[in-house]
Amino acid sequence: MKKFTPILEWGSLLFTTGIVCFFLVVILWDIISKGAPSLTWEFVSALPTAGMTKGGILPAIIGTVLLTLITAIVAAPFGISCAIYLNEYASDNWLTRIIRASIRNLAGVPSIIYGLFGLALFVQGLQMGTSLLAAGLTLGLLSLPYIIITTEEALRRIPASTREAALGVGATELESIRDVVLPSAIPGILTGVVLTLSRAAGETAPILFTGVAFYINNPSGYLNQEFMALPYHLYMLSTQHQAIEQVRPLAYGTSLVLIIVVFLLNLSAFYIRYKHNKND
Amino acid sequence: MLLWNTVAFFLKVKPIDFITGTQWNPSASKARYGILPLLVSTSLVTFGAMAIAIPLSIGTAAFLSEYAGKKLKNILKPVIEMLAAVPSVAIGFLGIVVLGPGIAHLTRQSNGLNALNGAILLAVMALPTIITVAEDAINGVPKSYNEASYGVGASKWQTLTKVTIPAAAPGILAAVMLGVGRAIGETMTVLMATGNASSFPKGFFHSVRTITATIAIEMGEVPYQTTHYYALFAIAAVLFLITLIVNLIGEHFVNKYKKYQEA
């Protein structure tokens, strides 16, 4: 019996790991196998028809793409500048430490609270109404701490000797950051930004009350109007639709498209990281 | 903003009724704003999720850092990252179409949208976070510890359970805290999978309604600037406080672990 104990021990750990992998396999298998049949060209290129029971999900795809773009425009420049300030300029004192701690805690705030905050600030406080812009700004706020944290990490990985070399040949601090540090940190920063955006694209709770709508007849893409989005569309199709069994295939199709969008963003982030690691 | 609306709420409803009330029924003719049922629901689902996720993720983290070869690791790591990338609404959807009917069949109930369903889904969502942080913690244990343990004749398993994991305990606790924070704040999955009955929760096989789900359901329907509207901000403030405390505890353990490693 004693001979088998190591195998048992190893086996129990392998078993837990197997369960974790099993979860992913079930998720992907179920969504891909049942979503693929509804994934036709019409599905991704047409407007919904017949009370959502037929037709495509084009407005939801457009909505999610636009929303993610706005999030990027709002969060990326601001987040990257914050990180550059924190990492390159700010001295290590109590104020900086408090700022860093708050950013870390902001990253842990539940997304629905961002939704409430967006509702109170953008929709009502700034009178934007429920709109694409308000939802994009809310998601931008949600993404900000993640972008700051990942950018700071990317900057920290640039060795001090690189900076010192630049300063040594007479570059000013600004020139050293702009021409030496940033270019070599770009792949790391990009990876963080793209991963954050993939998270934002799949979020539902923050846009619930800030601008998403179940059905928009004519997706104009104007900033001040409501929009459709893939995650919310999936939520509505799977819980709120009156003909719930009839729209199941559409719900599966929507979740497949959503997962493809999110995984494509993830893959591009991994690709950037992989290419960068190879160059080192 | 959160604070402002919360204060507006407590001007209208006595804080004591809010904290000790066992009914949440804002739309009744005599509106009740007791947070207890919501709080108990959230705790129940989170507790269930952790009971599932903690053993699984510590086992996986230990396997990854101590047993898995480099090749296997290169396959497993992306698997965990992909699991983390699946949007919560898609996991909630599977809770409705796969897990729900499964639970209903096993327990012979009419539907499987209950606390257990939500707990399993939240466990799946918390797993990647806990595994990644716990694996870092286990990896961070100095190699000399393991070597000393082998040196006195301990087996690999004895070293893992008696030396490595206890040494990494603060880091693993931090990982668990991050997972708890994620599970408490998750909205869409519990909204879709737990059934959302607003009565006082009775157990894992009954429908529950968490703080997050209550906000998501009711915020879309309330008129702005009413007592009910302020009440939702008040429960959001409570949720914010809870996650803040959980995160701070996690951070405390991370710092403790770092100091301990430097020593």
Coordinates of C-alpha atoms in Angstrom, one line a residue:
Chain A
M1 CA 0.0 0.0 0.0
K2 CA 2.8 2.3 0.9
K3 CA 4.0 2.3 -2.7
F4 CA 0.8 3.7 -3.9
T5 CA 0.5 6.7 -1.6
P6 CA 2.7 9.0 -3.7
I7 CA 0.5 8.2 -6.7
L8 CA -2.7 8.9 -4.6
E9 CA -1.3 12.2 -3.5
W10 CA -0.2 13.3 -6.9
G11 CA -3.6 12.0 -8.2
S12 CA -5.6 14.1 -5.8
L13 CA -3.8 17.3 -7.0
L14 CA -4.2 16.3 -10.6
F15 CA -7.9 15.7 -9.9
T16 CA -8.5 19.2 -8.7
T17 CA -6.6 20.6 -11.7
G18 CA -8.7 18.4 -13.9
I19 CA -11.9 19.8 -12.5
V20 CA -10.8 23.3 -13.2
C21 CA -10.0 22.4 -16.8
F22 CA -13.3 20.5 -17.0
F23 CA -15.2 23.7 -16.2
L24 CA -13.6 25.5 -19.2
V25 CA -14.2 22.6 -21.5
V26 CA -17.9 22.5 -20.5
I27 CA -18.3 26.2 -21.0
L28 CA -16.7 26.3 -24.4
W29 CA -18.2 23.0 -25.6
D30 CA -21.7 23.9 -24.7
I31 CA -21.6 27.4 -26.2
I32 CA -19.7 26.4 -29.3
S33 CA -21.7 23.3 -30.1
K34 CA -25.1 24.9 -29.6
G35 CA -24.1 28.4 -30.8
A36 CA -22.4 27.4 -34.0
P37 CA -25.6 26.4 -35.9
S38 CA -27.1 29.9 -35.5
L39 CA -23.9 31.6 -36.4
T40 CA -24.7 32.5 -40.0
W41 CA -23.8 35.6 -42.1
E42 CA -27.4 36.8 -41.7
F43 CA -27.0 36.5 -37.9
V44 CA -24.1 38.9 -37.7
S45 CA -25.2 41.3 -40.4
A46 CA -29.0 41.8 -40.1
L47 CA -31.3 43.6 -37.8
P48 CA -33.4 41.7 -35.4
T49 CA -36.9 40.9 -36.8
A50 CA -40.2 39.4 -35.7
G51 CA -40.0 40.5 -32.0
M52 CA -36.4 39.3 -31.7
T53 CA -37.3 35.7 -32.6
K54 CA -35.6 36.0 -36.0
G55 CA -32.9 38.0 -37.8
G56 CA -29.5 39.0 -36.6
I57 CA -27.7 40.9 -33.9
L58 CA -25.9 43.5 -35.9
P59 CA -26.9 46.5 -33.7
A60 CA -25.6 44.7 -30.6
I61 CA -22.3 44.0 -32.3
I62 CA -22.0 47.6 -33.4
G63 CA -23.0 48.8 -29.9
T64 CA -20.3 46.7 -28.2
V65 CA -17.6 47.8 -30.6
L66 CA -18.5 51.5 -30.2
L67 CA -18.8 51.2 -26.5
T68 CA -15.3 49.5 -26.2
L69 CA -13.8 52.2 -28.4
I70 CA -15.2 55.0 -26.2
T71 CA -13.9 53.2 -23.1
A72 CA -10.5 53.0 -24.7
I73 CA -10.5 56.7 -25.7
V74 CA -11.6 57.7 -22.2
A75 CA -9.4 55.3 -20.1
A76 CA -6.2 54.7 -22.0
P77 CA -4.6 58.2 -22.3
F78 CA -5.7 59.2 -18.8
G79 CA -4.6 55.9 -17.2
I80 CA -1.3 55.8 -19.0
S81 CA -0.5 59.4 -18.0
C82 CA -1.4 58.6 -14.4
A83 CA 0.9 55.6 -14.3
I84 CA 3.8 57.6 -15.9
Y85 CA 3.3 60.3 -13.3
L86 CA 3.2 57.7 -10.4
N87 CA 6.1 55.7 -11.6
E88 CA 8.5 58.3 -13.0
Y89 CA 7.8 61.6 -11.3
A90 CA 6.0 61.1 -8.0
S91 CA 8.3 60.8 -5.0
D92 CA 7.8 57.9 -2.7
N93 CA 5.9 59.6 0.2
W94 CA 2.7 59.0 2.1
L95 CA 0.6 60.8 -0.5
T96 CA 1.8 58.6 -3.3
R97 CA 1.3 55.5 -1.2
I98 CA -2.3 56.6 -0.4
I99 CA -2.9 57.2 -4.1
R100 CA -1.6 53.7 -5.0
A101 CA -3.7 52.1 -2.2
S102 CA -6.8 53.8 -3.4
I103 CA -6.2 52.7 -7.0
R104 CA -5.7 49.1 -5.9
N105 CA -9.0 49.3 -3.9
L106 CA -10.8 51.0 -6.8
A107 CA -9.9 47.9 -8.9
G108 CA -11.7 45.8 -6.3
V109 CA -15.0 47.8 -6.3
P110 CA -17.9 45.7 -7.7
S111 CA -18.9 46.7 -11.2
I112 CA -22.5 47.4 -10.3
I113 CA -21.3 50.2 -8.0
Y114 CA -19.7 51.8 -11.0
G115 CA -23.1 51.5 -12.7
L116 CA -24.8 53.4 -9.8
F117 CA -22.0 55.9 -9.8
G118 CA -22.4 56.4 -13.6
L119 CA -26.1 56.8 -13.2
A120 CA -25.8 59.4 -10.5
L121 CA -22.9 61.3 -12.0
F122 CA -23.2 61.1 -15.8
V123 CA -26.8 60.3 -16.5
Q124 CA -28.3 62.6 -13.9
G125 CA -25.7 64.9 -12.5
L126 CA -24.2 65.9 -15.9
Q127 CA -27.6 65.5 -17.7
M128 CA -26.3 63.2 -20.3
G129 CA -29.4 60.9 -20.0
T130 CA -29.1 57.2 -20.7
S131 CA -26.7 57.2 -23.6
L132 CA -23.7 55.6 -25.3
L133 CA -21.5 58.4 -24.0
A134 CA -22.6 57.9 -20.3
A135 CA -22.1 54.2 -20.5
G136 CA -18.7 54.6 -22.2
L137 CA -17.6 57.0 -19.5
T138 CA -18.8 54.6 -16.8
L139 CA -16.9 51.7 -18.3
G140 CA -13.9 54.1 -18.8
L141 CA -13.9 54.8 -15.0
L142 CA -14.1 51.1 -14.3
S143 CA -11.1 50.3 -16.6
L144 CA -9.0 53.2 -15.3
P145 CA -7.5 51.4 -12.2
Y146 CA -6.6 48.3 -14.2
I147 CA -4.9 50.3 -16.9
I148 CA -2.9 52.3 -14.3
I149 CA -1.8 49.2 -12.4
T150 CA -0.7 47.3 -15.5
T151 CA 1.0 50.3 -17.0
E152 CA 2.9 50.9 -13.8
E153 CA 4.0 47.3 -13.8
A154 CA 5.2 47.6 -17.4
L155 CA 7.2 50.8 -16.6
R156 CA 8.7 49.2 -13.5
R157 CA 10.1 46.4 -15.6
I158 CA 12.3 48.8 -17.6
P159 CA 15.7 48.7 -15.8
A160 CA 17.0 51.7 -14.0
S161 CA 20.2 51.5 -16.1
T162 CA 18.2 52.3 -19.2
R163 CA 17.0 55.6 -17.7
E164 CA 20.4 56.4 -16.3
A165 CA 22.0 55.8 -19.7
A166 CA 19.6 58.2 -21.3
L167 CA 20.2 60.8 -18.7
G168 CA 23.9 60.2 -18.9
V169 CA 24.1 61.2 -22.6
G170 CA 22.4 64.5 -21.7
A171 CA 18.7 63.8 -22.2
T172 CA 16.3 65.7 -20.0
E173 CA 13.9 63.7 -17.8
L174 CA 11.1 64.3 -20.3
E175 CA 13.2 63.2 -23.3
S176 CA 14.3 60.1 -21.4
I177 CA 10.7 59.0 -20.6
R178 CA 9.4 60.0 -24.1
D179 CA 12.1 58.6 -26.3
V180 CA 13.6 55.7 -24.2
V181 CA 11.4 54.4 -21.5
L182 CA 8.0 54.6 -23.2
P183 CA 9.0 52.9 -26.5
S184 CA 10.4 49.9 -24.6
A185 CA 7.4 49.7 -22.3
I186 CA 4.8 49.9 -25.1
P187 CA 4.2 46.2 -25.5
G188 CA 3.6 45.7 -21.8
I189 CA 1.3 48.7 -21.7
L190 CA -0.6 47.6 -24.8
T191 CA -1.1 44.1 -23.3
G192 CA -2.6 45.6 -20.2
V193 CA -4.9 48.0 -22.1
V194 CA -6.2 45.3 -24.4
L195 CA -6.8 42.8 -21.6
T196 CA -8.7 45.5 -19.7
L197 CA -10.8 46.3 -22.8
S198 CA -11.7 42.7 -23.2
R199 CA -13.0 42.8 -19.7
A200 CA -15.0 46.0 -20.3
A201 CA -16.5 44.5 -23.5
G202 CA -18.0 41.7 -21.5
E203 CA -19.3 43.8 -18.6
T204 CA -23.1 44.1 -18.2
A205 CA -23.8 45.5 -14.8
P206 CA -22.2 49.0 -15.3
I207 CA -24.2 49.7 -18.5
L208 CA -27.6 48.4 -17.2
F209 CA -28.8 51.8 -16.0
T210 CA -26.5 54.1 -18.0
G211 CA -27.5 53.6 -21.6
V212 CA -28.1 50.1 -22.9
A213 CA -31.5 49.2 -24.4
F214 CA -33.0 45.9 -25.5
Y215 CA -34.1 47.0 -28.9
I216 CA -33.0 49.9 -31.1
N217 CA -34.6 50.0 -34.4
N218 CA -32.0 51.9 -36.2
P219 CA -28.5 51.9 -34.7
S220 CA -27.3 55.5 -35.3
G221 CA -24.2 55.3 -33.2
Y222 CA -24.8 58.8 -31.9
L223 CA -23.2 59.5 -28.6
N224 CA -26.4 60.9 -27.0
Q225 CA -28.6 57.9 -27.8
E226 CA -29.2 54.5 -26.2
F227 CA -27.6 51.5 -27.8
M228 CA -27.7 47.7 -27.9
A229 CA -24.8 45.6 -26.5
L230 CA -23.9 41.9 -26.8
P231 CA -23.8 41.1 -23.0
Y232 CA -27.0 42.8 -22.3
H233 CA -28.7 41.3 -25.3
L234 CA -27.7 37.8 -24.0
Y235 CA -29.0 38.7 -20.6
M236 CA -32.4 39.8 -22.0
L237 CA -32.7 36.9 -24.4
S238 CA -32.0 34.4 -21.7
T239 CA -34.1 35.8 -18.8
Q240 CA -36.7 38.4 -20.0
H241 CA -37.9 37.4 -23.4
Q242 CA -41.6 36.3 -23.6
A243 CA -40.8 33.4 -25.9
I244 CA -37.8 32.2 -24.0
E245 CA -37.5 28.6 -25.5
Q246 CA -38.0 30.0 -29.0
V247 CA -35.1 32.4 -28.7
R248 CA -32.7 29.9 -27.0
P249 CA -30.7 29.3 -30.3
L250 CA -30.4 33.1 -30.7
A251 CA -29.1 33.4 -27.1
Y252 CA -26.5 30.7 -27.8
G253 CA -25.5 32.4 -31.0
T254 CA -25.2 35.7 -29.1
S255 CA -23.0 34.2 -26.4
L256 CA -20.8 32.6 -29.0
V257 CA -20.3 35.9 -30.7
L258 CA -19.6 37.6 -27.4
I259 CA -17.0 35.0 -26.4
I260 CA -15.4 35.2 -29.8
V261 CA -15.0 39.0 -29.4
V262 CA -13.6 38.7 -25.9
F263 CA -11.2 35.9 -26.8
L264 CA -10.0 37.7 -29.9
L265 CA -9.1 40.7 -27.8
N266 CA -7.3 38.3 -25.3
L267 CA -5.5 36.5 -28.1
S268 CA -4.2 39.8 -29.5
A269 CA -2.9 40.7 -26.0
F270 CA -1.1 37.4 -25.7
Y271 CA 0.3 37.8 -29.1
I272 CA 1.8 41.2 -28.2
R273 CA 3.2 39.7 -25.0
Y274 CA 4.6 36.7 -26.9
K275 CA 6.3 38.8 -29.6
H276 CA 7.7 41.1 -27.0
N277 CA 9.1 38.2 -24.9
K278 CA 10.8 36.8 -28.0
N279 CA 12.6 40.0 -28.7
D280 CA 14.2 40.2 -25.3
Chain B
M1 CA -22.1 60.6 -4.6
L2 CA -22.7 57.3 -3.0
L3 CA -22.5 58.9 0.4
W4 CA -24.8 61.8 -0.5
N5 CA -27.6 59.5 -1.6
T6 CA -27.1 57.2 1.4
V7 CA -27.5 60.1 3.8
A8 CA -30.6 61.1 2.0
F9 CA -31.9 57.6 2.6
F10 CA -31.2 57.6 6.3
L11 CA -33.0 60.9 6.6
K12 CA -36.1 59.0 5.7
V13 CA -35.6 55.6 7.1
K14 CA -34.3 54.9 10.6
P15 CA -30.9 53.2 10.4
I16 CA -31.9 50.6 13.0
D17 CA -34.8 49.4 10.8
F18 CA -32.4 49.2 7.9
I19 CA -29.9 47.0 9.7
T20 CA -32.2 44.7 11.7
G21 CA -35.2 44.6 9.4
T22 CA -35.8 41.1 8.1
Q23 CA -37.9 42.1 5.1
W24 CA -37.0 43.9 1.9
N25 CA -40.2 44.9 0.3
P26 CA -39.9 48.5 -1.0
S27 CA -43.0 48.3 -3.3
A28 CA -45.5 47.2 -0.6
S29 CA -47.9 49.9 0.6
K30 CA -46.0 49.9 3.8
A31 CA -42.5 49.8 2.4
R32 CA -39.8 47.8 4.3
Y33 CA -36.1 48.4 3.8
G34 CA -34.5 45.6 5.9
I35 CA -31.0 44.7 4.5
L36 CA -30.7 41.4 6.4
P37 CA -32.3 39.0 3.9
L38 CA -30.0 40.5 1.1
L39 CA -27.0 40.3 3.4
V40 CA -27.7 36.7 4.3
S41 CA -28.2 35.8 0.7
T42 CA -24.9 37.3 -0.4
S43 CA -23.1 35.6 2.5
L44 CA -24.7 32.3 1.7
V45 CA -23.8 32.3 -1.9
T46 CA -20.3 33.6 -1.3
F47 CA -19.7 31.0 1.5
G48 CA -20.8 28.2 -0.8
A49 CA -18.6 29.5 -3.6
M50 CA -15.6 29.6 -1.4
A51 CA -16.3 26.1 0.0
I52 CA -16.0 24.8 -3.6
A53 CA -13.3 27.1 -4.9
I54 CA -10.8 27.1 -2.1
P55 CA -9.9 23.4 -2.1
L56 CA -9.9 23.3 -5.9
S57 CA -7.7 26.3 -6.4
I58 CA -5.2 25.4 -3.7
G59 CA -4.9 21.9 -5.2
T60 CA -4.4 23.4 -8.6
A61 CA -1.9 26.0 -7.5
A62 CA 0.1 23.3 -5.7
F63 CA 0.0 21.1 -8.7
L64 CA 1.1 23.9 -11.0
S65 CA 4.0 25.0 -8.9
E66 CA 5.3 21.7 -7.5
Y67 CA 4.3 18.9 -9.8
A68 CA 3.5 20.1 -13.3
G69 CA 6.4 20.0 -15.8
K70 CA 7.1 23.0 -18.0
K71 CA 5.1 21.7 -20.9
L72 CA 2.0 21.0 -18.9
K73 CA 2.3 24.4 -17.3
N74 CA 2.4 26.1 -20.7
I75 CA -1.0 24.4 -21.4
L76 CA -2.6 24.9 -18.0
K77 CA -1.8 28.6 -17.6
P78 CA -3.6 29.7 -20.7
V79 CA -6.6 27.5 -19.7
I80 CA -6.8 29.4 -16.5
E81 CA -6.5 32.7 -18.2
M82 CA -9.2 31.8 -20.7
L83 CA -11.5 30.8 -17.8
A84 CA -10.9 34.2 -16.3
A85 CA -11.8 35.9 -19.6
V86 CA -15.3 34.3 -20.0
P87 CA -17.8 37.2 -19.4
S88 CA -19.9 36.8 -16.3
V89 CA -23.1 37.1 -18.4
A90 CA -22.1 34.0 -20.4
I91 CA -21.5 32.0 -17.2
G92 CA -24.8 33.1 -15.9
F93 CA -26.4 32.0 -19.1
L94 CA -24.9 28.5 -18.7
G95 CA -26.3 28.5 -15.1
I96 CA -29.7 28.8 -16.6
V97 CA -29.4 26.4 -19.5
V98 CA -27.0 23.7 -18.2
L99 CA -26.5 23.8 -14.4
G100 CA -30.1 24.9 -13.5
P101 CA -31.8 21.9 -15.2
G102 CA -29.1 19.6 -13.8
I103 CA -29.7 20.7 -10.2
A104 CA -33.5 20.6 -10.7
H105 CA -33.2 17.0 -12.0
L106 CA -31.0 15.9 -9.1
T107 CA -33.1 17.6 -6.3
R108 CA -36.4 16.9 -8.0
Q109 CA -37.4 20.6 -7.9
S110 CA -39.3 22.4 -10.5
N111 CA -36.3 24.6 -11.3
G112 CA -32.6 24.7 -10.4
L113 CA -32.3 28.5 -10.0
N114 CA -31.1 28.6 -6.3
A115 CA -28.2 29.5 -4.1
L116 CA -26.3 26.4 -4.9
N117 CA -26.4 27.2 -8.6
G118 CA -25.1 30.7 -7.9
A119 CA -22.4 29.3 -5.6
I120 CA -21.1 26.9 -8.2
L121 CA -20.9 29.6 -10.9
L122 CA -19.3 32.1 -8.6
A123 CA -16.7 29.4 -7.6
V124 CA -15.9 29.0 -11.3
M125 CA -15.5 32.8 -11.6
A126 CA -13.3 33.1 -8.5
L127 CA -11.1 30.1 -9.4
P128 CA -8.7 31.9 -11.8
T129 CA -8.1 34.7 -9.4
I130 CA -7.3 32.5 -6.4
I131 CA -5.2 30.0 -8.4
T132 CA -3.0 32.7 -9.9
V133 CA -2.3 34.5 -6.6
A134 CA -2.0 31.3 -4.6
E135 CA 0.5 29.9 -7.1
D136 CA 2.6 33.0 -6.9
A137 CA 2.6 32.6 -3.1
I138 CA 3.6 29.0 -3.3
N139 CA 6.3 29.8 -5.8
G140 CA 7.6 32.6 -3.5
V141 CA 8.5 30.1 -0.7
P142 CA 12.3 30.0 -0.7
K143 CA 13.7 26.8 -2.2
S144 CA 15.9 26.4 0.9
Y145 CA 12.8 25.5 2.9
N146 CA 12.0 22.6 0.6
E147 CA 15.6 21.4 0.5
A148 CA 15.8 21.5 4.3
S149 CA 12.6 19.5 4.5
Y150 CA 13.9 16.9 2.0
G151 CA 17.2 16.9 3.9
V152 CA 15.5 15.6 7.0
G153 CA 13.9 12.8 5.0
A154 CA 10.4 14.2 4.3
S155 CA 8.5 13.1 1.2
K156 CA 7.4 15.5 -1.5
W157 CA 3.8 15.4 -0.1
Q158 CA 4.9 15.9 3.5
T159 CA 7.0 18.9 2.4
L160 CA 4.1 20.4 0.5
T161 CA 1.5 20.0 3.2
K162 CA 3.7 20.6 6.3
V163 CA 6.2 23.1 5.0
T164 CA 5.4 24.8 1.7
I165 CA 1.7 25.5 2.2
P166 CA 2.0 26.7 5.8
A167 CA 4.9 29.0 4.7
A168 CA 2.8 30.4 1.9
A169 CA -0.3 30.7 4.1
P170 CA -0.5 34.5 4.2
G171 CA -0.2 34.7 0.4
I172 CA -2.9 32.0 0.0
L173 CA -5.2 33.9 2.4
A174 CA -4.7 37.0 0.4
A175 CA -5.7 35.0 -2.7
V176 CA -8.8 33.8 -1.0
M177 CA -9.7 37.3 0.1
L178 CA -9.4 38.5 -3.5
G179 CA -11.7 35.7 -4.5
V180 CA -14.2 36.5 -1.8
G181 CA -14.2 40.2 -2.9
R182 CA -14.9 39.1 -6.5
A183 CA -17.7 36.7 -5.5
I184 CA -19.5 39.3 -3.3
G185 CA -19.4 42.0 -5.9
E186 CA -20.4 39.8 -8.9
T187 CA -23.8 40.8 -10.3
M188 CA -24.8 39.2 -13.5
T189 CA -24.2 35.6 -12.6
V190 CA -26.1 35.7 -9.4
L191 CA -28.8 37.8 -11.0
M192 CA -29.4 35.1 -13.6
A193 CA -28.8 32.0 -11.6
T194 CA -30.2 32.4 -8.1
G195 CA -33.9 32.9 -8.8
N196 CA -34.1 36.2 -7.0
A197 CA -37.0 35.5 -4.5
S198 CA -36.9 38.3 -2.1
S199 CA -38.1 36.4 1.0
F200 CA -35.7 35.6 3.7
P201 CA -33.2 32.9 2.4
K202 CA -33.9 29.4 3.7
G203 CA -30.8 27.5 2.4
F204 CA -28.8 26.3 -0.6
F205 CA -31.7 24.7 -2.3
H206 CA -33.9 27.8 -2.2
S207 CA -34.0 30.9 -4.3
V208 CA -32.0 33.8 -2.9
R209 CA -31.5 37.4 -3.9
T210 CA -28.2 39.1 -3.2
I211 CA -27.4 42.8 -2.7
T212 CA -26.0 43.1 -6.2
A213 CA -29.0 41.4 -7.9
T214 CA -31.4 43.6 -5.9
I215 CA -29.7 46.7 -7.2
A216 CA -29.7 45.4 -10.7
I217 CA -33.3 44.5 -10.7
E218 CA -34.8 47.5 -8.9
M219 CA -32.7 50.4 -10.1
G220 CA -34.1 50.1 -13.6
E221 CA -37.7 50.5 -12.3
V222 CA -37.6 53.1 -9.5
P223 CA -38.3 56.8 -10.2
Y224 CA -35.3 59.0 -9.5
Q225 CA -35.0 60.7 -6.1
T226 CA -37.5 58.6 -4.2
T227 CA -36.9 56.8 -0.9
H228 CA -36.6 53.5 -2.8
Y229 CA -33.9 55.0 -5.1
Y230 CA -31.9 56.3 -2.1
A231 CA -32.4 52.8 -0.5
L232 CA -30.6 51.2 -3.4
F233 CA -27.7 53.6 -3.0
A234 CA -27.6 52.7 0.7
I235 CA -27.3 49.0 0.1
A236 CA -24.6 49.8 -2.5
A237 CA -22.8 51.7 0.2
V238 CA -22.9 48.6 2.4
L239 CA -21.7 46.5 -0.4
F240 CA -18.9 48.9 -1.1
L241 CA -17.8 48.8 2.6
I242 CA -17.8 45.0 2.7
T243 CA -15.7 44.7 -0.4
L244 CA -13.4 47.4 0.9
I245 CA -12.8 45.6 4.1
V246 CA -12.3 42.3 2.4
N247 CA -9.7 43.9 0.0
L248 CA -8.0 45.6 2.9
I249 CA -7.6 42.4 4.8
G250 CA -6.3 40.8 1.6
E251 CA -3.8 43.6 1.2
H252 CA -2.7 43.2 4.8
F253 CA -1.8 39.6 4.2
V254 CA 0.0 40.4 1.0
N255 CA 2.2 42.9 2.9
K256 CA 2.7 40.5 5.7
Y257 CA 3.8 37.9 3.2
K258 CA 6.2 40.2 1.5
K259 CA 7.9 41.3 4.8
Y260 CA 8.1 37.7 5.8
Q261 CA 9.8 36.7 2.6
E262 CA 12.3 39.5 2.9
A263 CA 13.3 38.5 6.4

